[in-house]
mmCIF file of C-alpha atoms in Angstrom:
data_model
loop_
_atom_site.group_PDB
_atom_site.id
_atom_site.type_symbol
_atom_site.label_atom_id
_atom_site.label_comp_id
_atom_site.label_asym_id
_atom_site.label_seq_id
_atom_site.Cartn_x
_atom_site.Cartn_y
_atom_site.Cartn_z
ATOM 1 C CA MET C 27 0.045 -0.158 0.035
ATOM 2 C CA SER C 28 1.264 3.711 -0.993
ATOM 3 C CA GLN C 29 1.293 6.409 1.233
ATOM 4 C CA PRO C 30 -0.522 9.193 -0.053
ATOM 5 C CA THR C 31 1.741 12.303 -0.207
ATOM 6 C CA PRO C 32 1.735 15.245 1.549
ATOM 7 C CA PRO C 33 -0.020 18.657 -0.546
ATOM 8 C CA GLU C 34 2.221 20.785 -1.930
ATOM 9 C CA PRO C 35 2.203 23.801 -0.299
ATOM 10 C CA ARG C 36 0.382 26.532 -2.195
ATOM 11 C CA PRO C 37 3.368 29.257 -3.198
ATOM 12 C CA ASP C 38 1.083 32.045 -1.063
ATOM 13 C CA THR C 39 1.084 30.557 2.014
ATOM 14 C CA ALA C 40 4.682 29.044 1.872
ATOM 15 C CA VAL C 41 6.755 29.736 5.303
ATOM 16 C CA PRO C 42 9.492 31.975 4.572
ATOM 17 C CA SER C 43 12.830 31.030 4.507
ATOM 18 C CA THR C 44 14.935 31.223 6.951
ATOM 19 C CA SER C 45 17.478 33.921 5.219
ATOM 20 C CA GLY C 46 14.341 35.790 4.912
ATOM 21 C CA LYS C 47 14.123 36.006 8.684
ATOM 22 C CA ARG C 48 17.697 36.601 9.514
ATOM 23 C CA TYR C 49 17.876 39.827 7.288
ATOM 24 C CA GLU C 50 14.698 40.829 8.469
ATOM 25 C CA ARG C 51 15.714 40.296 12.594
ATOM 26 C CA ILE C 52 18.976 41.800 11.434
ATOM 27 C CA PHE C 53 17.184 45.026 9.756
ATOM 28 C CA GLU C 54 15.112 45.506 13.113
ATOM 29 C CA ARG C 55 17.466 45.668 15.139
ATOM 30 C CA PHE C 56 19.697 48.331 12.824
ATOM 31 C CA LEU C 57 15.539 49.924 13.240
ATOM 32 C CA TRP C 58 15.913 49.921 16.713
ATOM 33 C CA ASN C 59 19.750 50.698 17.317
ATOM 34 C CA SER C 60 18.965 54.187 15.064
ATOM 35 C CA ARG C 61 17.024 55.435 17.797
ATOM 36 C CA LEU C 62 20.755 56.045 19.004
ATOM 37 C CA LEU C 63 20.732 58.868 16.200
ATOM 38 C CA VAL C 64 19.085 61.038 18.744
ATOM 39 C CA MET C 65 22.595 61.226 20.928
ATOM 40 C CA LEU C 66 23.392 63.552 18.066
ATOM 41 C CA ALA C 67 21.110 65.940 20.004
ATOM 42 C CA VAL C 68 21.593 65.268 23.423
ATOM 43 C CA VAL C 69 25.479 65.629 23.607
ATOM 44 C CA PRO C 70 25.523 69.043 21.942
ATOM 45 C CA SER C 71 22.542 69.749 24.183
ATOM 46 C CA LEU C 72 24.331 68.869 26.950
ATOM 47 C CA LEU C 73 27.479 70.904 25.950
ATOM 48 C CA GLY C 74 25.618 73.886 25.259
ATOM 49 C CA ALA C 75 24.278 73.796 28.386
ATOM 50 C CA LEU C 76 27.623 73.399 29.997
ATOM 51 C CA VAL C 77 28.677 76.405 28.391
ATOM 52 C CA LEU C 78 26.057 78.829 28.716
ATOM 53 C CA PHE C 79 26.195 77.762 32.865
ATOM 54 C CA ILE C 80 29.853 78.765 32.562
ATOM 55 C CA ILE C 81 29.189 81.820 30.725
ATOM 56 C CA GLY C 82 26.345 83.321 33.535
ATOM 57 C CA THR C 83 28.502 82.323 35.878
ATOM 58 C CA LEU C 84 31.680 84.048 34.594
ATOM 59 C CA ASP C 85 29.228 87.092 33.535
ATOM 60 C CA ILE C 86 28.166 87.118 37.648
ATOM 61 C CA LEU C 87 31.745 87.098 39.079
ATOM 62 C CA LYS C 88 32.515 89.539 36.475
ATOM 63 C CA LEU C 89 29.698 91.752 37.842
ATOM 64 C CA THR C 90 31.098 90.840 41.405
ATOM 65 C CA VAL C 91 34.498 92.023 40.904
ATOM 66 C CA THR C 92 32.938 95.241 39.196
ATOM 67 C CA ALA C 93 30.495 96.128 41.971
ATOM 68 C CA ALA C 94 33.089 95.199 45.166
ATOM 69 C CA THR C 95 36.001 97.625 43.233
ATOM 70 C CA TYR C 96 32.962 100.403 42.454
ATOM 71 C CA TYR C 97 32.269 100.282 46.573
ATOM 72 C CA LEU C 98 36.022 99.528 48.384
ATOM 73 C CA VAL C 99 38.453 101.374 45.582
ATOM 74 C CA GLY C 100 36.049 104.048 43.851
ATOM 75 C CA GLY C 101 36.496 105.506 40.710
ATOM 76 C CA GLN C 102 34.900 103.389 38.364
ATOM 77 C CA PRO C 103 31.655 104.770 36.853
ATOM 78 C CA ASP C 104 28.397 104.345 38.160
ATOM 79 C CA ILE C 105 27.219 100.751 38.294
ATOM 80 C CA HIS C 106 23.902 101.257 39.106
ATOM 81 C CA GLU C 107 22.515 101.671 35.412
ATOM 82 C CA THR C 108 23.949 98.283 34.841
ATOM 83 C CA VAL C 109 23.729 95.949 37.297
ATOM 84 C CA VAL C 110 19.888 94.844 36.979
ATOM 85 C CA PRO C 111 20.505 94.340 33.029
ATOM 86 C CA SER C 112 23.774 91.993 33.579
ATOM 87 C CA VAL C 113 21.841 89.712 36.499
ATOM 88 C CA VAL C 114 18.499 89.656 34.511
ATOM 89 C CA MET C 115 20.821 88.849 31.379
ATOM 90 C CA ALA C 116 22.796 85.918 33.617
ATOM 91 C CA VAL C 117 19.403 84.385 35.031
ATOM 92 C CA ASP C 118 18.233 84.438 31.066
ATOM 93 C CA ILE C 119 21.371 82.531 30.473
ATOM 94 C CA TYR C 120 20.857 79.920 32.936
ATOM 95 C CA LEU C 121 17.235 79.659 31.673
ATOM 96 C CA VAL C 122 18.357 78.869 28.592
ATOM 97 C CA ALA C 123 20.693 76.213 29.570
ATOM 98 C CA ILE C 124 18.342 74.709 31.751
ATOM 99 C CA VAL C 125 15.829 74.518 28.824
ATOM 100 C CA LEU C 126 19.227 72.409 26.916
ATOM 101 C CA LEU C 127 19.566 70.129 30.017
ATOM 102 C CA ILE C 128 16.030 69.457 30.394
ATOM 103 C CA PHE C 129 16.102 67.933 26.306
ATOM 104 C CA GLY C 130 18.813 66.695 26.546
ATOM 105 C CA LEU C 131 18.096 64.348 29.736
ATOM 106 C CA GLY C 132 14.452 64.448 28.627
ATOM 107 C CA VAL C 133 15.482 63.020 24.948
ATOM 108 C CA TYR C 134 17.844 60.184 26.390
ATOM 109 C CA ARG C 135 15.189 59.175 28.771
ATOM 110 C CA LEU C 136 12.434 58.692 26.043
ATOM 111 C CA PHE C 137 14.168 57.517 23.405
ATOM 112 C CA VAL C 138 17.907 55.404 24.784
ATOM 113 C CA SER C 139 17.225 54.357 28.624
ATOM 114 C CA PRO C 140 15.526 55.409 31.585
ATOM 115 C CA ILE C 141 18.252 56.986 33.726
ATOM 116 C CA GLU C 142 18.788 55.100 37.033
ATOM 117 C CA PRO C 143 19.738 57.898 39.189
ATOM 118 C CA ALA C 144 16.468 59.384 38.378
ATOM 119 C CA GLU C 145 14.327 57.022 38.666
ATOM 120 C CA SER C 146 14.927 57.380 42.461
ATOM 121 C CA HIS C 147 13.549 60.989 42.623
ATOM 122 C CA PRO C 148 9.280 61.441 42.457
ATOM 123 C CA ALA C 149 7.891 62.263 38.719
ATOM 124 C CA SER C 150 7.588 65.827 39.175
ATOM 125 C CA ASN C 151 11.768 66.326 39.062
ATOM 126 C CA PRO C 152 11.890 68.059 35.626
ATOM 127 C CA PHE C 153 14.410 66.011 34.469
ATOM 128 C CA ASN C 154 11.815 62.912 34.814
ATOM 129 C CA VAL C 155 9.649 62.908 31.810
ATOM 130 C CA SER C 156 7.956 60.459 30.501
ATOM 131 C CA SER C 157 6.563 61.183 27.807
ATOM 132 C CA PHE C 158 7.365 63.553 24.566
ATOM 133 C CA ASP C 159 4.188 65.585 25.535
ATOM 134 C CA GLU C 160 5.509 65.947 28.969
ATOM 135 C CA LEU C 161 8.843 66.999 27.603
ATOM 136 C CA LYS C 162 7.676 69.599 25.262
ATOM 137 C CA ASP C 163 5.086 70.729 28.151
ATOM 138 C CA LYS C 164 8.196 71.249 30.784
ATOM 139 C CA ILE C 165 10.789 72.716 28.456
ATOM 140 C CA ALA C 166 7.822 75.455 27.470
ATOM 141 C CA ARG C 167 7.478 76.552 30.816
ATOM 142 C CA VAL C 168 11.232 77.072 31.227
ATOM 143 C CA VAL C 169 11.059 79.084 27.875
ATOM 144 C CA ILE C 170 8.021 81.130 29.026
ATOM 145 C CA LEU C 171 9.963 81.978 31.762
ATOM 146 C CA ALA C 172 12.877 82.793 30.082
ATOM 147 C CA VAL C 173 10.609 84.999 27.842
ATOM 148 C CA ILE C 174 9.164 86.939 30.671
ATOM 149 C CA ILE C 175 12.707 87.480 32.041
ATOM 150 C CA GLU C 176 13.753 88.915 28.984
ATOM 151 C CA PHE C 177 10.960 90.946 29.042
ATOM 152 C CA PHE C 178 11.919 91.929 32.145
ATOM 153 C CA ARG C 179 15.573 93.180 30.948
ATOM 154 C CA ALA C 180 13.447 95.455 28.337
ATOM 155 C CA VAL C 181 11.551 97.002 30.685
ATOM 156 C CA VAL C 182 14.436 97.959 32.929
ATOM 157 C CA ASP C 183 15.544 99.774 29.972
ATOM 158 C CA ILE C 184 12.388 101.712 28.585
ATOM 159 C CA THR C 185 11.571 105.512 28.599
ATOM 160 C CA PHE C 186 8.738 106.554 28.595
ATOM 161 C CA GLU C 187 7.780 109.307 25.799
ATOM 162 C CA THR C 188 4.225 109.453 25.954
ATOM 163 C CA PRO C 189 1.478 108.217 28.002
ATOM 164 C CA LEU C 190 0.409 105.798 25.703
ATOM 165 C CA ASP C 191 3.753 103.824 26.241
ATOM 166 C CA ALA C 192 2.732 103.457 29.719
ATOM 167 C CA ILE C 193 -0.312 102.183 28.768
ATOM 168 C CA TYR C 194 1.233 99.729 26.043
ATOM 169 C CA LEU C 195 4.000 98.601 29.069
ATOM 170 C CA ALA C 196 0.406 97.306 31.268
ATOM 171 C CA LEU C 197 -1.239 95.876 28.607
ATOM 172 C CA SER C 198 2.133 94.000 28.349
ATOM 173 C CA VAL C 199 2.354 93.002 32.172
ATOM 174 C CA LEU C 200 -1.262 91.968 31.855
ATOM 175 C CA ALA C 201 -0.550 90.079 29.169
ATOM 176 C CA LEU C 202 2.521 87.966 30.564
ATOM 177 C CA ALA C 203 0.006 87.852 33.838
ATOM 178 C CA GLY C 204 -2.712 86.160 32.154
ATOM 179 C CA ALA C 205 -0.025 83.761 30.397
ATOM 180 C CA LEU C 206 1.053 82.676 33.831
ATOM 181 C CA TYR C 207 -2.220 82.043 35.202
ATOM 182 C CA LEU C 208 -3.256 80.026 32.201
ATOM 183 C CA MET C 209 -0.191 77.915 32.531
ATOM 184 C CA SER C 210 -0.641 77.410 36.209
ATOM 185 C CA ARG C 211 -4.069 76.629 36.030
ATOM 186 C CA ALA C 212 -2.839 73.813 33.016
ATOM 187 C CA HIS C 213 -0.388 72.660 34.934
ATOM 188 C CA LYS C 214 -2.547 72.321 37.933
ATOM 189 C CA HIS C 215 -5.512 70.336 35.987
ATOM 190 C CA HIS C 216 -2.001 68.352 33.828
ATOM 191 C CA ARG C 217 -1.316 67.037 37.483
ATOM 192 C CA GLU C 218 -5.004 65.820 38.772
#
């Protein structure tokens, strides 16, 4: 008695070849490792933050030396016109450095790997982000704060030529206050 021959597999239901699976695995590994391309953004962001922290610190140290020289030695030009704008500019530089730091660490954490020391800190820590939207939100809050500081620096140098200038300034401050209020409400709503 002859054994029945198994039916021939049809071409559309054929089992893929092992070499095809191997190439697929290699390509998928390549795709997964391509996430490391974000390091091209992470490393320069951290270097930029370092440079800005150094610049801000040197500006504050220079201002400290200038103020000490003015009060202890004398003979320097009056520093009262330049102290506040210099401090505000240094704070603005620090805020941009913080934006770069949050961006670099957040992108690394989201796309490459969780940062183990950060895992022990609460989720509200600025460097702990769990989604791209949360990263954008944290960066946006710091950027808005930097814009407010820049606005303050510009206001310090304003000279009012007409009463309308004072009204424009008041409206600008009111708009900033409204933006801060809406931002805090959105942040409170997001945490709930």
